[in-house]
Short mmCIF file of C-alpha atoms in Angstrom, two decimals:
data_model
loop_
_atom_site.label_atom_id
_atom_site.label_comp_id
_atom_site.label_asym_id
_atom_site.label_seq_id
_atom_site.Cartn_x
_atom_site.Cartn_y
_atom_site.Cartn_z
CA GLN A 1 16.08 -6.68 -3.78
CA GLN A 2 15.54 -10.16 -5.11
CA GLN A 3 14.21 -11.26 -0.66
CA GLN A 4 12.00 -7.67 -0.69
CA GLN A 5 9.32 -9.95 -4.03
CA GLN A 6 9.56 -12.46 -2.14
CA GLN A 7 8.58 -11.79 1.17
CA GLN A 8 5.83 -9.22 -0.97
CA GLN A 9 4.95 -12.54 -2.83
CA GLN A 10 4.87 -14.59 0.75
CA GLN A 11 2.95 -11.58 1.77
CA GLN A 12 0.16 -12.00 -0.45
CA ALA A 13 0.19 -15.22 -0.72
CA ALA A 14 -0.62 -15.16 3.47
CA ASP A 15 -3.12 -11.99 2.15
CA PRO A 16 -4.40 -12.33 -1.83
CA PRO A 17 -5.98 -8.56 -3.11
CA GLU A 18 -9.22 -9.87 -3.97
CA LEU A 19 -12.40 -9.47 -2.82
CA HIS A 20 -12.99 -9.71 0.43
CA THR A 21 -16.42 -9.05 1.98
CA ALA A 22 -17.13 -9.78 5.46
CA SER A 23 -21.49 -9.98 5.92
CA GLU A 24 -24.22 -9.29 9.11
CA GLU A 25 -27.87 -9.29 8.33
CA GLY A 26 -29.09 -6.62 10.09
CA GLY A 27 -31.91 -6.39 12.31
CA GLY A 28 -34.34 -3.98 12.42
CA GLY A 29 -35.79 -2.83 9.36
CA GLY A 30 -34.04 -6.30 7.61
CA GLY A 31 -31.10 -4.35 6.12
CA LYS A 32 -28.18 -5.45 5.52
CA ARG A 33 -24.78 -4.46 6.42
CA SER A 34 -21.26 -5.41 5.36
CA ALA A 35 -17.84 -4.40 5.23
CA GLN A 36 -15.62 -5.05 2.11
CA ALA A 37 -11.59 -5.08 1.85
CA VAL A 38 -10.85 -4.31 -1.75
CA ASP A 39 -7.12 -3.80 -2.98
CA VAL A 40 -6.37 -0.88 -5.32
CA GLY A 41 -3.42 -1.53 -6.45
CA SER A 42 -1.42 -3.77 -8.41
CA SER A 43 1.81 -2.82 -6.76
CA GLY A 44 1.14 -2.59 -3.25
CA GLY A 45 -1.25 0.37 -2.25
CA ARG A 46 -3.87 0.27 0.90
CA GLN A 47 -6.83 -1.83 1.30
CA ALA A 48 -9.61 -0.88 3.56
CA TYR A 49 -12.64 -2.63 4.64
CA VAL A 50 -14.56 -0.07 4.24
CA THR A 51 -18.98 -0.33 5.38
CA LEU A 52 -22.07 2.14 5.50
CA LEU A 53 -24.21 3.29 8.20
CA TYR A 54 -27.04 4.70 7.63
CA GLY A 55 -27.39 6.63 10.83
CA GLU A 56 -26.84 5.72 14.98
CA ALA A 57 -29.90 3.45 14.30
CA PHE A 58 -26.81 0.50 13.15
CA MET A 59 -23.66 1.86 15.10
CA LEU A 60 -24.29 -1.52 17.11
CA GLY A 61 -23.62 -3.57 14.57
CA VAL A 62 -20.66 -1.86 12.95
CA ARG A 63 -18.84 -1.75 16.35
CA VAL A 64 -19.84 -5.25 15.94
CA LEU A 65 -18.26 -5.48 12.69
CA GLY A 66 -15.16 -3.84 13.76
CA GLN A 67 -14.11 -5.86 16.52
CA SER A 68 -15.00 -9.68 14.39
CA LEU A 69 -12.21 -7.72 11.92
CA ARG A 70 -10.00 -6.82 14.78
CA GLU A 71 -9.73 -10.24 16.02
CA THR A 72 -8.54 -11.57 13.40
CA GLY A 73 -4.89 -9.40 13.30
CA THR A 74 -5.85 -7.43 10.32
CA THR A 75 -3.61 -4.03 9.94
CA ARG A 76 -5.93 -2.97 7.32
CA ASP A 77 -7.76 0.28 7.74
CA LEU A 78 -11.31 0.69 8.61
CA VAL A 79 -13.24 2.42 6.87
CA VAL A 80 -17.00 3.42 7.78
CA LEU A 81 -19.12 5.96 5.37
CA CYS A 82 -22.32 7.28 6.72
CA ALA A 83 -25.16 8.14 4.52
CA GLY A 84 -27.37 9.16 7.37
CA PRO A 85 -27.55 10.70 10.86
CA LEU A 86 -24.69 9.95 13.68
CA SER A 87 -24.13 12.58 16.29
CA GLY A 88 -21.07 13.39 17.64
CA ALA A 89 -20.41 11.52 20.96
CA GLY A 90 -21.56 8.32 17.86
CA GLU A 91 -18.81 9.27 15.76
CA ASP A 92 -15.71 10.06 18.76
CA THR A 93 -16.53 6.19 19.65
CA LEU A 94 -16.41 4.99 15.94
CA VAL A 95 -12.90 7.38 15.69
CA ASN A 96 -12.03 5.79 19.19
CA GLU A 97 -12.59 1.91 17.67
CA GLY A 98 -10.06 2.48 15.39
CA TRP A 99 -12.89 3.83 12.13
CA VAL A 100 -12.10 6.07 9.66
CA VAL A 101 -15.80 8.32 9.36
CA ARG A 102 -16.55 9.46 5.43
CA ARG A 103 -19.70 10.98 6.24
CA VAL A 104 -21.06 10.47 2.74
CA ASP A 105 -24.94 11.87 0.47
CA VAL A 106 -27.23 9.50 0.43
CA VAL A 107 -27.61 8.48 -3.38
CA HIS A 108 -32.01 8.15 -3.59
CA ASN A 109 -33.43 4.93 -6.26
CA PRO A 110 -34.97 6.96 -8.84
CA GLY A 111 -36.82 3.93 -10.14
CA ARG A 112 -38.93 3.80 -6.35
CA TRP A 113 -40.71 7.03 -5.38
#
């Protein structure tokens, strides 16, 4: 048990549970896409990089982000929250590249008309 705790401590030291971000300034509309890995629990909970996709026009940025994260050797899940139009073929592409696709509703800013 002590050896297992030491291994967990070494893993945490190599990959601390604080917030990790990777951002990319988007083109076409000046939007910003980012991914964050968030610790979901202090007892070795699962972690994921999560990014927001506003529609098919921004899919290339998500694909590039995913490739970059995979090249780091991450074992975290890749999750994309899709808040805009995405075709079945587009969703299939993301799933085949390792993304978990979740459709979400757009939250409108009440301060803007």
